[in-house]
Short mmCIF file of C-alpha atoms and ligand atoms in Angstrom, two decimals:
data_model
loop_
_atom_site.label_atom_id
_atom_site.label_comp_id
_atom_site.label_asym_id
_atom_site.label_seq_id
_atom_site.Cartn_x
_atom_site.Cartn_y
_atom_site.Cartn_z
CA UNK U 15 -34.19 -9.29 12.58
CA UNK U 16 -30.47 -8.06 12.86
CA UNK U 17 -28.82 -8.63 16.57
CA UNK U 18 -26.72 -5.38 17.21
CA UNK U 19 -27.45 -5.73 20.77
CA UNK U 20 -26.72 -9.25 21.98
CA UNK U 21 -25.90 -10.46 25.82
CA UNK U 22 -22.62 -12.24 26.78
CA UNK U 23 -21.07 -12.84 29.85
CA UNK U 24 -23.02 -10.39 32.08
CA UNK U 25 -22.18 -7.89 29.45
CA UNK U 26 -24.50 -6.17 26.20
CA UNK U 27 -22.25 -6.02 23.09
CA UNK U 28 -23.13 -3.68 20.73
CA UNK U 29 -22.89 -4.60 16.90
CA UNK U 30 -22.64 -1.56 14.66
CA UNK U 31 -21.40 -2.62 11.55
CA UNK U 32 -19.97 -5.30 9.57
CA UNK U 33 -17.34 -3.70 7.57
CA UNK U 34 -13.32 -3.54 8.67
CA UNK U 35 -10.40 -2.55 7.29
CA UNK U 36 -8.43 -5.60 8.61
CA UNK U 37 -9.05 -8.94 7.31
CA UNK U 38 -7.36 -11.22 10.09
CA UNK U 39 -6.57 -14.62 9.72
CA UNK U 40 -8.07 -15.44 13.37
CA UNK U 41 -11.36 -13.10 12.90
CA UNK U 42 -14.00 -14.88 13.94
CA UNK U 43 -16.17 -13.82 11.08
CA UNK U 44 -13.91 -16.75 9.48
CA UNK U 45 -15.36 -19.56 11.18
CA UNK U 46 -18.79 -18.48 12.37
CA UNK U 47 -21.63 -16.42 11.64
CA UNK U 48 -22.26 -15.31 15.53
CA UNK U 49 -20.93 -15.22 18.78
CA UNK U 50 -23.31 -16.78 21.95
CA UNK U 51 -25.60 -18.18 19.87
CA UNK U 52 -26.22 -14.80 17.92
CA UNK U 53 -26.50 -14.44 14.30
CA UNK U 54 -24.11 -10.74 13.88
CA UNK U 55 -24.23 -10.52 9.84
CA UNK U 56 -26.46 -7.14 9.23
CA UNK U 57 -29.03 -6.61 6.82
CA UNK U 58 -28.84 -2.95 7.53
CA UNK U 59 -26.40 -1.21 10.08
CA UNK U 60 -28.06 0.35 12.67
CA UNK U 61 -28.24 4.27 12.84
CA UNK U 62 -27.31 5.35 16.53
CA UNK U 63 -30.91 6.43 17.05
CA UNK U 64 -32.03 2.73 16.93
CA UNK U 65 -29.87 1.28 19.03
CA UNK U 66 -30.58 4.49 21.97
CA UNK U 67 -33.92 3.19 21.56
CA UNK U 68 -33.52 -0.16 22.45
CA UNK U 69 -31.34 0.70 25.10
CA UNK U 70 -34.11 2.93 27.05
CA UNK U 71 -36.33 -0.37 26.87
CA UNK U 72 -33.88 -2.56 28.07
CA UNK U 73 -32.83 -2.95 31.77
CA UNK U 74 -29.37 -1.52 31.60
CA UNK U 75 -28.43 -2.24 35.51
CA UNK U 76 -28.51 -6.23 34.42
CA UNK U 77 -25.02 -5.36 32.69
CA UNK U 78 -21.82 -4.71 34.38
CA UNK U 79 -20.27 -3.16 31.15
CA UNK U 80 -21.17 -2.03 27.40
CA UNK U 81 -18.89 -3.22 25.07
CA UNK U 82 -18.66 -1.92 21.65
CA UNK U 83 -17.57 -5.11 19.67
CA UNK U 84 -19.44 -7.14 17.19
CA UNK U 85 -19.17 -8.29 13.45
CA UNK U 86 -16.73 -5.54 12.19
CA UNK U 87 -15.03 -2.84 13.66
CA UNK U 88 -16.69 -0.09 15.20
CA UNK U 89 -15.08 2.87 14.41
CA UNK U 90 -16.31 2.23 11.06
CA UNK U 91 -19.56 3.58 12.52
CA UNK U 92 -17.74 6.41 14.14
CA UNK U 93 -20.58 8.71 14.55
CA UNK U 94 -22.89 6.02 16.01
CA UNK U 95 -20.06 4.74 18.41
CA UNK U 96 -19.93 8.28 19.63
CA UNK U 97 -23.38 9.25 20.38
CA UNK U 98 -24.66 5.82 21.60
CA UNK U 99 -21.09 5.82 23.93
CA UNK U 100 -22.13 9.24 25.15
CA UNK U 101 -25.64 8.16 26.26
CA UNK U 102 -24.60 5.60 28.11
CA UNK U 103 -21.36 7.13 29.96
CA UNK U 104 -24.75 10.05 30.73
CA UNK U 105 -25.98 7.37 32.42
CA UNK U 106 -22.71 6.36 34.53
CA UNK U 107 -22.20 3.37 32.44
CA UNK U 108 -18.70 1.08 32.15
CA UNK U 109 -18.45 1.79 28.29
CA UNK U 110 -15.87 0.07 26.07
CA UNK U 111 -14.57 0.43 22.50
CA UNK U 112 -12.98 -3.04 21.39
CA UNK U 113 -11.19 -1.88 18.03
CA UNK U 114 -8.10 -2.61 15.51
CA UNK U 115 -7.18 0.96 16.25
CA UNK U 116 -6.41 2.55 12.82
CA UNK U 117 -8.64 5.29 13.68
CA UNK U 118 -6.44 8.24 11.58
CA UNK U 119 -7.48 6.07 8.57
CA UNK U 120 -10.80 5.51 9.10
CA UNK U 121 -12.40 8.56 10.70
CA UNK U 122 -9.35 11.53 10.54
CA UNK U 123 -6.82 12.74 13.30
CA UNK U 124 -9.19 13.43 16.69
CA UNK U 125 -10.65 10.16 16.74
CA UNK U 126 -9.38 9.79 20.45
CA UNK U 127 -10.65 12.95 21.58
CA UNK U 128 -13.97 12.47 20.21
CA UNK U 129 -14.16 9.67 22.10
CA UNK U 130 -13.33 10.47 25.52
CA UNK U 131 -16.89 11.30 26.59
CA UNK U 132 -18.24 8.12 24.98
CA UNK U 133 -16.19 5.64 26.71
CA UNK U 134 -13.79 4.58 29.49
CA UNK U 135 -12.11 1.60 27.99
CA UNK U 136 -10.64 1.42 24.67
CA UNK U 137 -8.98 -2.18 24.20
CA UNK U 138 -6.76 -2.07 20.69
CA UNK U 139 -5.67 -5.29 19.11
CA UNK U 140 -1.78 -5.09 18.64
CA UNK U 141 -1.30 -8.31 17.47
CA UNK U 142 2.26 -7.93 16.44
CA UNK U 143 5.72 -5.94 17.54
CA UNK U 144 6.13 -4.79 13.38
CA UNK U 145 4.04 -3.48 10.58
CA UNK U 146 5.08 -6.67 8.84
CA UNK U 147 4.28 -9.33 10.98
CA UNK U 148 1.01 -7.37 11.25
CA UNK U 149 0.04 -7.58 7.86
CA UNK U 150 0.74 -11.22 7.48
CA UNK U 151 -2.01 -12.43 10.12
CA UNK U 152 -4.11 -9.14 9.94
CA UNK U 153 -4.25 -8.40 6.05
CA UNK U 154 -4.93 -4.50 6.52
CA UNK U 155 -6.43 -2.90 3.14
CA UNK U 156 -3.95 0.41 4.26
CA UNK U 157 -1.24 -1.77 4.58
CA UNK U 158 1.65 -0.95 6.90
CA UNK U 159 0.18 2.44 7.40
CA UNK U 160 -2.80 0.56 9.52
CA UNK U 161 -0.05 -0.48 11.91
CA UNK U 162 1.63 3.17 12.75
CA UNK U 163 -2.16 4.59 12.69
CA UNK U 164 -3.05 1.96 15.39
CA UNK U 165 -0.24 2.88 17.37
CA UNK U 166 -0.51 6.61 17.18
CA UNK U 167 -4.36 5.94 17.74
CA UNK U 168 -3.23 3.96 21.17
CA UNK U 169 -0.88 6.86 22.64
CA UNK U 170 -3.46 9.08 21.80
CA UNK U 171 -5.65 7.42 24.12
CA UNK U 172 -3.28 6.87 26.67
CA UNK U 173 -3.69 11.06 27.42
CA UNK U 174 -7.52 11.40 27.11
CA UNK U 175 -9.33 7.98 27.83
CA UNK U 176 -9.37 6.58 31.97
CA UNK U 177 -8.04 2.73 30.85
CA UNK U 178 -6.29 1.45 27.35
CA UNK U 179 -5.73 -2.52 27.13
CA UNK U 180 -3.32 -3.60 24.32
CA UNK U 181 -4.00 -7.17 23.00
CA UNK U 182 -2.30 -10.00 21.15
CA UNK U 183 -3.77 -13.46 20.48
CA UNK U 184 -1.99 -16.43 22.68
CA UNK U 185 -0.86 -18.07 19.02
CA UNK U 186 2.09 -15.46 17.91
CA UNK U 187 5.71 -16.33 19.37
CA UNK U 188 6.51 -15.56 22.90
CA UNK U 189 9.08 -13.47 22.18
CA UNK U 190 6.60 -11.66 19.95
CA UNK U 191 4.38 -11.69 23.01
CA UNK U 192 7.23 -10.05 25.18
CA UNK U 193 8.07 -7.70 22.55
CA UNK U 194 4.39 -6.55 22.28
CA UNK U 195 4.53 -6.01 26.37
CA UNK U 196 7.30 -3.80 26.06
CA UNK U 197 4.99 -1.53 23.54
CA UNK U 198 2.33 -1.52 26.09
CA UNK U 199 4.56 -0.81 28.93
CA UNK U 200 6.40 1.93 27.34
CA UNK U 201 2.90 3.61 25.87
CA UNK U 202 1.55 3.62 29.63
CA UNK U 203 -0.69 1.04 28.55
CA UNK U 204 -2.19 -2.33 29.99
CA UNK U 205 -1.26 -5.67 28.38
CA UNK U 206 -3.68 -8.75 27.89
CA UNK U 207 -2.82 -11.71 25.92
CA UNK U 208 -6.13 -12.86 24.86
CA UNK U 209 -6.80 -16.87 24.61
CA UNK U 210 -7.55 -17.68 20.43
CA UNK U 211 -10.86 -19.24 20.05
CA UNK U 212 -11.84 -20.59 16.45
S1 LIG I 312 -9.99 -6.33 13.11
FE1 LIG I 312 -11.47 -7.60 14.24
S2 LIG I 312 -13.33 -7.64 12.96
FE2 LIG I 312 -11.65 -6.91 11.67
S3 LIG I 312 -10.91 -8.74 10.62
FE3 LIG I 312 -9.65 -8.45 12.48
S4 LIG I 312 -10.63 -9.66 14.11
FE4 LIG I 312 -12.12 -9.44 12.41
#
């Protein structure tokens, strides 16, 4: 049966779909077919309806947070993300939308606002201080375009959702690292550099 619930760390994960516009050379999905011990390939994504469901049988006070993160990127599932986001922030739920950002390219323009009912969190990978050094570890099918629409996506954010996190991996340069702080600083944003784990 496909996992797009799965436990880890005190937290539920929610896996809505495999596909992504990025194809990064540190994804996960190039080493390993899960994450905790749980198989995340689909069979069949699941509609929003499905996942609600499971959620009403499981006890959601066991989890400090809901993160929307799994095999793919979830605002390929935009409509899902929403609705399943907004039954849980109904419910006073910690909600979070891990997510390459490139949201104008994927769903349209209001992607941020749609969202600010759904969740609390939105944590974007930035990965890089340039388009280019962007596409050479992340391999974006919109090419630099995914870059610009990820940080347009992030400011966006910055006005309508309580908390944005932007990320790097600990393998790019420090000086990349610095550079990418700057972004975040100057954005109003928060700044993790998060550890790379093959
Ligand atoms: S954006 Fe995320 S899911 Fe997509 S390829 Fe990169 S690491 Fe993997």
């Amino acid at each position: 049966m496909d996992n797009y619930l799965y436990e880890y760390d005190g937290k539920l994960y929610i896996n809505l779909t495999n596909e992504c516009s990025n194809d990064c050379a540190f994804c996960v999905r190039n080493t390993s077919d899960g994450v905790g011990g749980y198989f995340l390939w689909l069979k069949k994504p699941p509609t929003a309806d499905e996942i609600i469901k499971k959620l009403e049988e499981t006890d959601l006070g066991k989890y400090r947070e809901f993160v929307f993160c799994g095999f793919g990127e979830p605002l390929c599932a935009f409509s899902e993300l929403v609705k399943v986001g907004e039954f849980l922030r109904a419910q006073g739920k910690r909600v979070r939308l891990n997510t390459n950002g490139q949201a104008r390219l994927i769903v349209g323009d209001n992607a941020a606002e749609r969202l600010k009912n759904a969740v609390d969190t939105v944590s974007i990978s930035l990965n890089a201080p340039d388009a280019k050094k962007y596409n050479a570890v992340c391999r974006c099918a919109f090419g630099d375009d995914g870059y610009y629409a990820m940080l347009e996506f992030a400011k966006q954010c910055v006005k309508c959702v309580d908390r944005v996190i932007l990320s790097v991996v600990d393998t790019i340069p420090q000086e990349d690292i610095e550079a990418c702080r700057k972004i975040a600083e100057n954005m109003g944003a928060e700044f993790r550099v998060r550890k790379y784990e093959a």
